[in-house]
PDB file of C-alpha atoms in Angstrom:
ATOM      1  CA  MET A 218      -8.462 -20.246   4.914  1.00  0.00           C
ATOM      2  CA  PRO A 219      -6.112 -17.420   3.871  1.00  0.00           C
ATOM      3  CA  ASN A 220      -3.826 -17.745   0.890  1.00  0.00           C
ATOM      4  CA  THR A 221      -0.463 -18.574   2.477  1.00  0.00           C
ATOM      5  CA  ALA A 222       1.636 -18.171  -0.657  1.00  0.00           C
ATOM      6  CA  SER A 223       4.524 -15.840   0.099  1.00  0.00           C
ATOM      7  CA  PRO A 224       3.404 -12.288  -0.733  1.00  0.00           C
ATOM      8  CA  THR A 225       6.859 -10.755  -0.126  1.00  0.00           C
ATOM      9  CA  SER A 226       7.020  -9.017  -3.488  1.00  0.00           C
ATOM     10  CA  LYS A 227       3.701  -7.285  -2.785  1.00  0.00           C
ATOM     11  CA  ILE A 228       4.358  -6.023   0.722  1.00  0.00           C
ATOM     12  CA  ASN A 229       6.081  -2.871   1.958  1.00  0.00           C
ATOM     13  CA  VAL A 230       6.199  -2.227   5.691  1.00  0.00           C
ATOM     14  CA  SER A 231       6.941   0.750   7.900  1.00  0.00           C
ATOM     15  CA  PHE A 232       7.300   0.787  11.667  1.00  0.00           C
ATOM     16  CA  GLU A 233       6.327   3.231  14.402  1.00  0.00           C
ATOM     17  CA  PHE A 234       8.415   3.609  17.555  1.00  0.00           C
ATOM     18  CA  PHE A 235       8.048   5.888  20.561  1.00  0.00           C
ATOM     19  CA  PRO A 236      10.934   7.750  22.220  1.00  0.00           C
ATOM     20  CA  PRO A 237      12.317   6.189  25.418  1.00  0.00           C
ATOM     21  CA  LYS A 238      11.760   7.704  28.856  1.00  0.00           C
ATOM     22  CA  SER A 239      14.569   5.873  30.657  1.00  0.00           C
ATOM     23  CA  ASP A 240      17.870   4.084  30.022  1.00  0.00           C
ATOM     24  CA  LYS A 241      16.107   0.717  30.177  1.00  0.00           C
ATOM     25  CA  MET A 242      13.498   1.852  27.636  1.00  0.00           C
ATOM     26  CA  GLU A 243      16.331   3.178  25.456  1.00  0.00           C
ATOM     27  CA  GLU A 244      17.816  -0.322  25.404  1.00  0.00           C
ATOM     28  CA  SER A 245      14.434  -1.790  24.456  1.00  0.00           C
ATOM     29  CA  LEU A 246      13.971   0.748  21.665  1.00  0.00           C
ATOM     30  CA  TRP A 247      17.349   0.096  20.069  1.00  0.00           C
ATOM     31  CA  ALA A 248      16.943  -3.652  20.447  1.00  0.00           C
ATOM     32  CA  ALA A 249      13.656  -3.296  18.515  1.00  0.00           C
ATOM     33  CA  VAL A 250      15.269  -1.090  15.861  1.00  0.00           C
ATOM     34  CA  THR A 251      18.130  -3.562  15.407  1.00  0.00           C
ATOM     35  CA  ARG A 252      15.738  -6.510  15.194  1.00  0.00           C
ATOM     36  CA  LEU A 253      13.441  -4.916  12.611  1.00  0.00           C
ATOM     37  CA  ALA A 254      15.923  -2.957  10.471  1.00  0.00           C
ATOM     38  CA  PRO A 255      16.882  -5.992   8.309  1.00  0.00           C
ATOM     39  CA  LEU A 256      13.272  -6.146   7.065  1.00  0.00           C
ATOM     40  CA  SER A 257      14.062  -2.965   5.054  1.00  0.00           C
ATOM     41  CA  PRO A 258      11.085  -0.821   6.084  1.00  0.00           C
ATOM     42  CA  SER A 259      10.206   1.981   3.694  1.00  0.00           C
ATOM     43  CA  PHE A 260      10.458   4.322   6.702  1.00  0.00           C
ATOM     44  CA  VAL A 261      10.245   4.344  10.492  1.00  0.00           C
ATOM     45  CA  SER A 262       8.364   6.986  12.465  1.00  0.00           C
ATOM     46  CA  VAL A 263       8.954   8.302  15.965  1.00  0.00           C
ATOM     47  CA  THR A 264       5.978   9.547  17.976  1.00  0.00           C
ATOM     48  CA  TYR A 265       5.400  12.769  19.873  1.00  0.00           C
ATOM     49  CA  GLY A 266       3.762  12.725  23.315  1.00  0.00           C
ATOM     50  CA  ALA A 267       0.538  14.509  24.236  1.00  0.00           C
ATOM     51  CA  GLY A 268       1.170  18.223  24.588  1.00  0.00           C
ATOM     52  CA  GLY A 269       4.596  17.843  22.982  1.00  0.00           C
ATOM     53  CA  SER A 270       5.766  16.148  26.191  1.00  0.00           C
ATOM     54  CA  THR A 271       8.391  14.035  24.400  1.00  0.00           C
ATOM     55  CA  ARG A 272       9.576  16.711  21.959  1.00  0.00           C
ATOM     56  CA  GLU A 273      13.253  16.579  22.945  1.00  0.00           C
ATOM     57  CA  ARG A 274      13.328  12.777  23.234  1.00  0.00           C
ATOM     58  CA  THR A 275      11.667  12.451  19.829  1.00  0.00           C
ATOM     59  CA  HIS A 276      14.279  14.754  18.274  1.00  0.00           C
ATOM     60  CA  HIS A 277      17.122  12.822  19.938  1.00  0.00           C
ATOM     61  CA  THR A 278      15.759   9.478  18.704  1.00  0.00           C
ATOM     62  CA  VAL A 279      15.263  10.729  15.138  1.00  0.00           C
ATOM     63  CA  LYS A 280      18.751  12.241  15.108  1.00  0.00           C
ATOM     64  CA  ARG A 281      20.274   8.986  16.290  1.00  0.00           C
ATOM     65  CA  LEU A 282      18.369   6.998  13.653  1.00  0.00           C
ATOM     66  CA  ILE A 283      19.814   9.288  10.959  1.00  0.00           C
ATOM     67  CA  GLU A 284      23.364   9.152  12.308  1.00  0.00           C
ATOM     68  CA  GLU A 285      23.606   5.476  13.281  1.00  0.00           C
ATOM     69  CA  THR A 286      21.367   3.539  10.896  1.00  0.00           C
ATOM     70  CA  ASP A 287      20.449   3.355   7.223  1.00  0.00           C
ATOM     71  CA  LEU A 288      16.748   3.727   8.045  1.00  0.00           C
ATOM     72  CA  ALA A 289      14.648   6.627   6.755  1.00  0.00           C
ATOM     73  CA  PRO A 290      13.050   8.272   9.801  1.00  0.00           C
ATOM     74  CA  ALA A 291       9.831  10.262   9.795  1.00  0.00           C
ATOM     75  CA  ALA A 292       9.341  12.671  12.687  1.00  0.00           C
ATOM     76  CA  HIS A 293       5.906  13.009  14.262  1.00  0.00           C
ATOM     77  CA  LEU A 294       4.850  16.616  14.704  1.00  0.00           C
ATOM     78  CA  THR A 295       1.758  18.029  16.434  1.00  0.00           C
ATOM     79  CA  CYS A 296       0.025  21.375  16.884  1.00  0.00           C
ATOM     80  CA  VAL A 297      -0.338  20.995  20.652  1.00  0.00           C
ATOM     81  CA  ASP A 298       0.891  23.567  23.180  1.00  0.00           C
ATOM     82  CA  ALA A 299       2.992  25.658  20.775  1.00  0.00           C
ATOM     83  CA  THR A 300       2.688  28.761  18.612  1.00  0.00           C
ATOM     84  CA  THR A 301       3.176  28.531  14.856  1.00  0.00           C
ATOM     85  CA  ALA A 302       6.591  30.165  15.257  1.00  0.00           C
ATOM     86  CA  GLU A 303       7.639  27.541  17.806  1.00  0.00           C
ATOM     87  CA  VAL A 304       6.442  24.676  15.613  1.00  0.00           C
ATOM     88  CA  ASP A 305       8.151  26.192  12.571  1.00  0.00           C
ATOM     89  CA  GLU A 306      11.419  26.352  14.500  1.00  0.00           C
ATOM     90  CA  VAL A 307      11.093  22.651  15.384  1.00  0.00           C
ATOM     91  CA  ILE A 308      10.512  21.889  11.702  1.00  0.00           C
ATOM     92  CA  ARG A 309      13.659  23.768  10.712  1.00  0.00           C
ATOM     93  CA  GLN A 310      15.674  21.960  13.385  1.00  0.00           C
ATOM     94  CA  TYR A 311      14.522  18.630  12.004  1.00  0.00           C
ATOM     95  CA  ARG A 312      15.311  19.750   8.447  1.00  0.00           C
ATOM     96  CA  ASP A 313      18.831  20.737   9.522  1.00  0.00           C
ATOM     97  CA  THR A 314      19.222  17.279  11.072  1.00  0.00           C
ATOM     98  CA  GLY A 315      18.340  15.689   7.728  1.00  0.00           C
ATOM     99  CA  VAL A 316      14.649  14.858   8.160  1.00  0.00           C
ATOM    100  CA  ARG A 317      12.669  14.928   4.908  1.00  0.00           C
ATOM    101  CA  HIS A 318       9.497  13.165   6.067  1.00  0.00           C
ATOM    102  CA  PHE A 319       6.999  14.237   8.740  1.00  0.00           C
ATOM    103  CA  VAL A 320       3.918  12.618  10.209  1.00  0.00           C
ATOM    104  CA  ALA A 321       1.759  15.721  10.712  1.00  0.00           C
ATOM    105  CA  LEU A 322      -0.932  15.388  13.384  1.00  0.00           C
ATOM    106  CA  ARG A 323      -3.217  17.701  15.301  1.00  0.00           C
ATOM    107  CA  GLY A 324      -2.320  15.757  18.447  1.00  0.00           C
ATOM    108  CA  ASP A 325      -4.185  14.898  21.635  1.00  0.00           C
ATOM    109  CA  SER A 326      -4.885  17.270  24.484  1.00  0.00           C
ATOM    110  CA  GLN A 327      -2.662  17.515  27.536  1.00  0.00           C
ATOM    111  CA  ALA A 328      -5.212  15.256  29.245  1.00  0.00           C
ATOM    112  CA  GLY A 329      -4.407  12.496  26.744  1.00  0.00           C
ATOM    113  CA  VAL A 330      -6.682  10.436  24.488  1.00  0.00           C
ATOM    114  CA  GLY A 331     -10.334  11.322  25.101  1.00  0.00           C
ATOM    115  CA  GLY A 332      -9.548  14.728  26.637  1.00  0.00           C
ATOM    116  CA  ARG A 333     -11.021  17.853  25.080  1.00  0.00           C
ATOM    117  CA  TYR A 334      -8.644  19.428  22.565  1.00  0.00           C
ATOM    118  CA  GLU A 335      -8.127  23.193  22.660  1.00  0.00           C
ATOM    119  CA  PRO A 336      -5.989  24.843  19.949  1.00  0.00           C
ATOM    120  CA  HIS A 337      -3.076  26.850  21.307  1.00  0.00           C
ATOM    121  CA  PRO A 338      -3.591  30.612  20.897  1.00  0.00           C
ATOM    122  CA  GLY A 339      -1.465  31.641  17.942  1.00  0.00           C
ATOM    123  CA  GLY A 340      -0.799  28.018  16.999  1.00  0.00           C
ATOM    124  CA  TYR A 341      -1.820  25.739  14.168  1.00  0.00           C
ATOM    125  CA  ARG A 342      -5.419  24.712  14.811  1.00  0.00           C
ATOM    126  CA  ASN A 343      -5.444  21.321  13.084  1.00  0.00           C
ATOM    127  CA  GLY A 344      -3.526  18.891  10.890  1.00  0.00           C
ATOM    128  CA  ALA A 345      -4.499  20.656   7.665  1.00  0.00           C
ATOM    129  CA  GLU A 346      -2.949  23.936   8.837  1.00  0.00           C
ATOM    130  CA  LEU A 347       0.143  22.070  10.040  1.00  0.00           C
ATOM    131  CA  VAL A 348       0.595  20.458   6.607  1.00  0.00           C
ATOM    132  CA  GLU A 349       0.318  23.895   5.000  1.00  0.00           C
ATOM    133  CA  GLY A 350       2.960  25.212   7.401  1.00  0.00           C
ATOM    134  CA  LEU A 351       5.333  22.361   6.595  1.00  0.00           C
ATOM    135  CA  LYS A 352       4.982  22.973   2.869  1.00  0.00           C
ATOM    136  CA  ARG A 353       5.713  26.681   3.337  1.00  0.00           C
ATOM    137  CA  ILE A 354       9.083  25.759   4.839  1.00  0.00           C
ATOM    138  CA  ASP A 355      10.152  23.027   2.410  1.00  0.00           C
ATOM    139  CA  ASP A 356       8.878  20.376   0.031  1.00  0.00           C
ATOM    140  CA  PHE A 357       8.701  17.605   2.628  1.00  0.00           C
ATOM    141  CA  GLU A 358       7.101  14.213   2.322  1.00  0.00           C
ATOM    142  CA  ILE A 359       4.094  14.437   4.648  1.00  0.00           C
ATOM    143  CA  SER A 360       2.032  11.612   6.112  1.00  0.00           C
ATOM    144  CA  VAL A 361      -1.212  12.397   7.924  1.00  0.00           C
ATOM    145  CA  SER A 362      -3.785  10.488   9.951  1.00  0.00           C
ATOM    146  CA  ALA A 363      -6.997   8.884   8.722  1.00  0.00           C
ATOM    147  CA  TYR A 364      -9.801   7.164  10.619  1.00  0.00           C
ATOM    148  CA  PRO A 365     -11.675   4.167   9.125  1.00  0.00           C
ATOM    149  CA  GLU A 366     -14.305   4.523  11.881  1.00  0.00           C
ATOM    150  CA  LYS A 367     -13.988   8.356  11.912  1.00  0.00           C
ATOM    151  CA  HIS A 368     -12.219  10.411  14.531  1.00  0.00           C
ATOM    152  CA  PRO A 369     -14.082  10.145  17.858  1.00  0.00           C
ATOM    153  CA  GLU A 370     -14.488  13.945  17.942  1.00  0.00           C
ATOM    154  CA  SER A 371     -15.923  14.197  14.424  1.00  0.00           C
ATOM    155  CA  PRO A 372     -19.709  14.525  14.233  1.00  0.00           C
ATOM    156  CA  ASP A 373     -19.873  12.423  11.058  1.00  0.00           C
ATOM    157  CA  PHE A 374     -17.811  10.873   8.252  1.00  0.00           C
ATOM    158  CA  ALA A 375     -18.407  13.815   5.913  1.00  0.00           C
ATOM    159  CA  THR A 376     -16.724  16.216   8.357  1.00  0.00           C
ATOM    160  CA  ASP A 377     -13.878  13.784   8.942  1.00  0.00           C
ATOM    161  CA  ILE A 378     -13.210  13.191   5.259  1.00  0.00           C
ATOM    162  CA  ASP A 379     -13.482  16.905   4.477  1.00  0.00           C
ATOM    163  CA  LEU A 380     -10.598  17.535   6.889  1.00  0.00           C
ATOM    164  CA  LEU A 381      -8.558  14.783   5.220  1.00  0.00           C
ATOM    165  CA  LYS A 382      -9.280  16.428   1.838  1.00  0.00           C
ATOM    166  CA  ARG A 383      -7.950  19.743   3.190  1.00  0.00           C
ATOM    167  CA  LYS A 384      -4.771  18.004   4.358  1.00  0.00           C
ATOM    168  CA  VAL A 385      -4.294  16.546   0.868  1.00  0.00           C
ATOM    169  CA  ASP A 386      -5.039  19.851  -0.846  1.00  0.00           C
ATOM    170  CA  ASN A 387      -2.382  21.459   1.390  1.00  0.00           C
ATOM    171  CA  GLY A 388       0.269  18.916   0.401  1.00  0.00           C
ATOM    172  CA  ALA A 389      -0.129  15.625   2.311  1.00  0.00           C
ATOM    173  CA  THR A 390       1.334  12.720   0.344  1.00  0.00           C
ATOM    174  CA  ARG A 391       0.147   9.700   2.365  1.00  0.00           C
ATOM    175  CA  ALA A 392      -2.481   8.889   5.007  1.00  0.00           C
ATOM    176  CA  ILE A 393      -1.858   6.309   7.730  1.00  0.00           C
ATOM    177  CA  THR A 394      -4.949   4.991   9.438  1.00  0.00           C
ATOM    178  CA  GLN A 395      -5.839   4.519  13.055  1.00  0.00           C
ATOM    179  CA  PHE A 396      -5.638   0.796  13.807  1.00  0.00           C
ATOM    180  CA  PHE A 397      -8.676  -1.336  13.005  1.00  0.00           C
ATOM    181  CA  PHE A 398      -9.561  -5.028  13.100  1.00  0.00           C
ATOM    182  CA  ASP A 399     -12.437  -5.269  10.610  1.00  0.00           C
ATOM    183  CA  ASN A 400     -11.103  -5.120   7.061  1.00  0.00           C
ATOM    184  CA  ASP A 401     -14.575  -4.501   5.630  1.00  0.00           C
ATOM    185  CA  LEU A 402     -14.727  -1.243   7.604  1.00  0.00           C
ATOM    186  CA  PHE A 403     -11.386  -0.197   6.113  1.00  0.00           C
ATOM    187  CA  GLU A 404     -12.485  -1.067   2.578  1.00  0.00           C
ATOM    188  CA  ARG A 405     -15.701   0.930   2.928  1.00  0.00           C
ATOM    189  CA  TYR A 406     -13.711   3.866   4.293  1.00  0.00           C
ATOM    190  CA  VAL A 407     -11.347   3.850   1.307  1.00  0.00           C
ATOM    191  CA  GLU A 408     -14.363   3.826  -1.022  1.00  0.00           C
ATOM    192  CA  ARG A 409     -15.738   6.925   0.767  1.00  0.00           C
ATOM    193  CA  VAL A 410     -12.354   8.647   0.534  1.00  0.00           C
ATOM    194  CA  ARG A 411     -11.997   7.941  -3.189  1.00  0.00           C
ATOM    195  CA  ARG A 412     -15.524   9.199  -3.867  1.00  0.00           C
ATOM    196  CA  ALA A 413     -14.474  12.434  -2.154  1.00  0.00           C
ATOM    197  CA  GLY A 414     -11.676  12.867  -4.702  1.00  0.00           C
ATOM    198  CA  ILE A 415      -8.805  11.826  -2.415  1.00  0.00           C
ATOM    199  CA  TYR A 416      -6.266   9.668  -4.246  1.00  0.00           C
ATOM    200  CA  ILE A 417      -3.158   9.595  -2.060  1.00  0.00           C
ATOM    201  CA  PRO A 418      -2.197   6.179  -0.621  1.00  0.00           C
ATOM    202  CA  ILE A 419      -4.294   5.183   2.413  1.00  0.00           C
ATOM    203  CA  VAL A 420      -1.947   2.946   4.405  1.00  0.00           C
ATOM    204  CA  PRO A 421      -3.518   0.581   6.955  1.00  0.00           C
ATOM    205  CA  GLY A 422      -2.240   1.080  10.490  1.00  0.00           C
ATOM    206  CA  ILE A 423      -1.736  -2.368  12.028  1.00  0.00           C
ATOM    207  CA  VAL A 424      -1.414  -3.014  15.758  1.00  0.00           C
ATOM    208  CA  PRO A 425      -0.175  -6.414  16.972  1.00  0.00           C
ATOM    209  CA  ILE A 426      -2.065  -7.339  20.140  1.00  0.00           C
ATOM    210  CA  HIS A 427       0.531  -7.674  22.891  1.00  0.00           C
ATOM    211  CA  ASP A 428      -2.130  -7.253  25.585  1.00  0.00           C
ATOM    212  CA  PHE A 429      -5.772  -7.703  24.584  1.00  0.00           C
ATOM    213  CA  VAL A 430      -7.164  -6.004  27.705  1.00  0.00           C
ATOM    214  CA  LYS A 431      -5.101  -2.855  27.088  1.00  0.00           C
ATOM    215  CA  ILE A 432      -5.953  -2.791  23.381  1.00  0.00           C
ATOM    216  CA  ALA A 433      -9.668  -3.192  24.164  1.00  0.00           C
ATOM    217  CA  ARG A 434      -9.480  -0.276  26.626  1.00  0.00           C
ATOM    218  CA  PHE A 435      -7.607   1.925  24.133  1.00  0.00           C
ATOM    219  CA  SER A 436     -10.015   0.956  21.347  1.00  0.00           C
ATOM    220  CA  ALA A 437     -12.955   2.127  23.457  1.00  0.00           C
ATOM    221  CA  ALA A 438     -11.266   5.524  23.928  1.00  0.00           C
ATOM    222  CA  THR A 439     -10.446   5.955  20.236  1.00  0.00           C
ATOM    223  CA  GLY A 440     -13.647   4.557  18.719  1.00  0.00           C
ATOM    224  CA  ALA A 441     -12.077   1.443  17.158  1.00  0.00           C
ATOM    225  CA  THR A 442     -14.372  -1.595  17.077  1.00  0.00           C
ATOM    226  CA  ILE A 443     -13.328  -4.907  18.656  1.00  0.00           C
ATOM    227  CA  PRO A 444     -15.186  -7.642  16.730  1.00  0.00           C
ATOM    228  CA  ALA A 445     -16.701 -10.432  18.845  1.00  0.00           C
ATOM    229  CA  TRP A 446     -14.659 -13.066  17.009  1.00  0.00           C
ATOM    230  CA  LEU A 447     -11.442 -11.265  17.993  1.00  0.00           C
ATOM    231  CA  ALA A 448     -12.366 -11.131  21.672  1.00  0.00           C
ATOM    232  CA  GLN A 449     -13.141 -14.860  21.539  1.00  0.00           C
ATOM    233  CA  ARG A 450      -9.657 -15.621  20.170  1.00  0.00           C
ATOM    234  CA  PHE A 451      -8.082 -14.204  23.335  1.00  0.00           C
ATOM    235  CA  GLU A 452     -10.608 -15.600  25.834  1.00  0.00           C
ATOM    236  CA  GLY A 453      -8.984 -17.361  28.774  1.00  0.00           C
ATOM    237  CA  LEU A 454      -5.428 -16.315  27.851  1.00  0.00           C
ATOM    238  CA  GLU A 455      -4.968 -13.587  30.455  1.00  0.00           C
ATOM    239  CA  GLU A 456      -2.337 -15.636  32.319  1.00  0.00           C
ATOM    240  CA  ASP A 457      -0.903 -17.469  29.302  1.00  0.00           C
ATOM    241  CA  ALA A 458       1.539 -15.089  27.632  1.00  0.00           C
ATOM    242  CA  GLN A 459       3.068 -17.682  25.317  1.00  0.00           C
ATOM    243  CA  THR A 460      -0.215 -18.796  23.760  1.00  0.00           C
ATOM    244  CA  ARG A 461      -1.382 -15.189  23.656  1.00  0.00           C
ATOM    245  CA  SER A 462       1.678 -14.307  21.565  1.00  0.00           C
ATOM    246  CA  HIS A 463       1.029 -17.157  19.115  1.00  0.00           C
ATOM    247  CA  VAL A 464      -2.615 -16.134  18.730  1.00  0.00           C
ATOM    248  CA  ALA A 465      -1.638 -12.466  18.276  1.00  0.00           C
ATOM    249  CA  ALA A 466       0.808 -13.330  15.478  1.00  0.00           C
ATOM    250  CA  ALA A 467      -1.766 -15.490  13.702  1.00  0.00           C
ATOM    251  CA  VAL A 468      -4.572 -12.919  14.000  1.00  0.00           C
ATOM    252  CA  CYS A 469      -2.414 -10.047  12.738  1.00  0.00           C
ATOM    253  CA  ALA A 470      -0.926 -12.038   9.854  1.00  0.00           C
ATOM    254  CA  GLU A 471      -4.419 -13.149   8.792  1.00  0.00           C
ATOM    255  CA  GLN A 472      -5.588  -9.540   8.752  1.00  0.00           C
ATOM    256  CA  VAL A 473      -2.681  -8.366   6.603  1.00  0.00           C
ATOM    257  CA  LEU A 474      -2.900 -11.327   4.218  1.00  0.00           C
ATOM    258  CA  ASP A 475      -6.590 -10.613   3.707  1.00  0.00           C
ATOM    259  CA  LEU A 476      -5.779  -6.976   2.926  1.00  0.00           C
ATOM    260  CA  VAL A 477      -3.123  -8.139   0.432  1.00  0.00           C
ATOM    261  CA  GLN A 478      -5.794 -10.231  -1.266  1.00  0.00           C
ATOM    262  CA  ARG A 479      -7.905  -7.058  -1.489  1.00  0.00           C
ATOM    263  CA  GLY A 480      -5.089  -5.273  -3.329  1.00  0.00           C
ATOM    264  CA  LEU A 481      -3.188  -3.536  -0.502  1.00  0.00           C
ATOM    265  CA  SER A 482       0.612  -3.539  -0.474  1.00  0.00           C
ATOM    266  CA  ASP A 483       1.766  -1.026   2.181  1.00  0.00           C
ATOM    267  CA  PHE A 484       1.327  -1.539   5.929  1.00  0.00           C
ATOM    268  CA  HIS A 485       2.333   0.582   8.925  1.00  0.00           C
ATOM    269  CA  PHE A 486       2.965  -1.368  12.145  1.00  0.00           C
ATOM    270  CA  TYR A 487       2.522   0.208  15.565  1.00  0.00           C
ATOM    271  CA  THR A 488       5.355  -1.694  17.232  1.00  0.00           C
ATOM    272  CA  MET A 489       5.082  -0.413  20.841  1.00  0.00           C
ATOM    273  CA  ASN A 490       8.918  -0.733  20.752  1.00  0.00           C
ATOM    274  CA  ARG A 491       8.510  -4.509  20.994  1.00  0.00           C
ATOM    275  CA  ALA A 492      10.037  -6.233  18.005  1.00  0.00           C
ATOM    276  CA  ASP A 493       9.599  -9.981  18.466  1.00  0.00           C
ATOM    277  CA  LEU A 494       5.869 -10.163  17.728  1.00  0.00           C
ATOM    278  CA  VAL A 495       6.165  -7.757  14.787  1.00  0.00           C
ATOM    279  CA  TYR A 496       9.120  -9.714  13.405  1.00  0.00           C
ATOM    280  CA  SER A 497       7.172 -12.990  13.699  1.00  0.00           C
ATOM    281  CA  ILE A 498       4.217 -11.482  11.844  1.00  0.00           C
ATOM    282  CA  CYS A 499       6.446 -10.144   9.071  1.00  0.00           C
ATOM    283  CA  HIS A 500       8.088 -13.579   8.775  1.00  0.00           C
ATOM    284  CA  ILE A 501       4.648 -15.182   8.312  1.00  0.00           C
ATOM    285  CA  LEU A 502       3.964 -12.583   5.617  1.00  0.00           C
ATOM    286  CA  GLY A 503       7.069 -13.729   3.761  1.00  0.00           C
ATOM    287  CA  LEU A 504       9.417 -10.883   4.617  1.00  0.00           C
ATOM    288  CA  ARG A 505      13.013 -11.888   5.187  1.00  0.00           C
ATOM    289  CA  GLY A 506      15.980  -9.893   6.415  1.00  0.00           C
ATOM    290  CA  GLY A 507      19.729 -10.401   6.378  1.00  0.00           C
ATOM    291  CA  PRO A 508      22.236  -9.636   9.105  1.00  0.00           C
ATOM    292  CA  VAL A 509      21.955  -6.257  10.803  1.00  0.00           C
ATOM    293  CA  ALA A 510      24.419  -3.776   9.332  1.00  0.00           C
ATOM    294  CA  GLY A 511      26.214  -1.600  11.829  1.00  0.00           C
ATOM    295  CA  ALA A 512      24.808  -3.348  14.911  1.00  0.00           C
ATOM    296  CA  SER A 513      27.985  -2.476  16.791  1.00  0.00           C
ATOM    297  CA  ALA A 514      27.074   1.208  16.388  1.00  0.00           C
ATOM    298  CA  HIS A 515      24.378   0.684  19.015  1.00  0.00           C
ATOM    299  CA  PRO A 516      26.117   0.080  22.344  1.00  0.00           C
ATOM    300  CA  ALA A 517      22.805   0.041  24.177  1.00  0.00           C
ATOM    301  CA  VAL A 518      21.687  -2.864  22.013  1.00  0.00           C
ATOM    302  CA  ALA A 519      24.879  -4.805  22.490  1.00  0.00           C
ATOM    303  CA  SER A 520      24.352  -4.810  26.237  1.00  0.00           C
ATOM    304  CA  ALA A 521      20.612  -5.476  26.156  1.00  0.00           C
TER     305      ALA A 521
END
């Protein structure tokens, strides 16, 4: 039975959103932002599509977060389908907008997750080079990716952790992990990382399970393990959205509370632009928020 004492004072959260592709998705995004902002996240990040396909939408969303909220946005940035000069120009545009924090990623291929990645000729070849490029331009805060079960393209953990070490040596200040469901795997990964001389914060990436079938499919593509006990929790709930939501909140809160007991304090939630489940989980964790400041500044939210 997990310790249910309120761990509010120990927990810091951050949230990931993705840029909207339509007016309706824009409403959903800003409804999620408005719902979660009172929880005072340490930052919020905005993703970048495969091949830079959402570059302009990402920039627009980050700009709006800066101008219309008190949140601290981090812009995702990838190496995909761009020369170093083109990426550097994007970095400068973000800096001029007021961005001081980047999530620097190699990125997926144009074919999406599981597709073979090919560096762009004349571009940054990987996340370590991208971090170095960011630091050449300015002294940004830089978060990078980490993989408790190793990146699916890495031949072994040693290769994977060596790349993370290069990112840190080049100036990365935080690592955010791929999502995982087995906390023992995460703990063993952190032990490996520390033995390799990497001492930046390793922040667990947490994904609430809105749809178990989709998460299981995505996990298979990214190499994340679905424990048998987790699959059993969602058995028979395919047509029962309400119960599925309750189970998802309980499972996710249990995972985070267990990590708190192991000494973790910072957690990054992959929100999928859907706030209610994330908000419920944070409430279970003891986080409380006041009224939303400046809600009227978001007309799309007011009409949602």
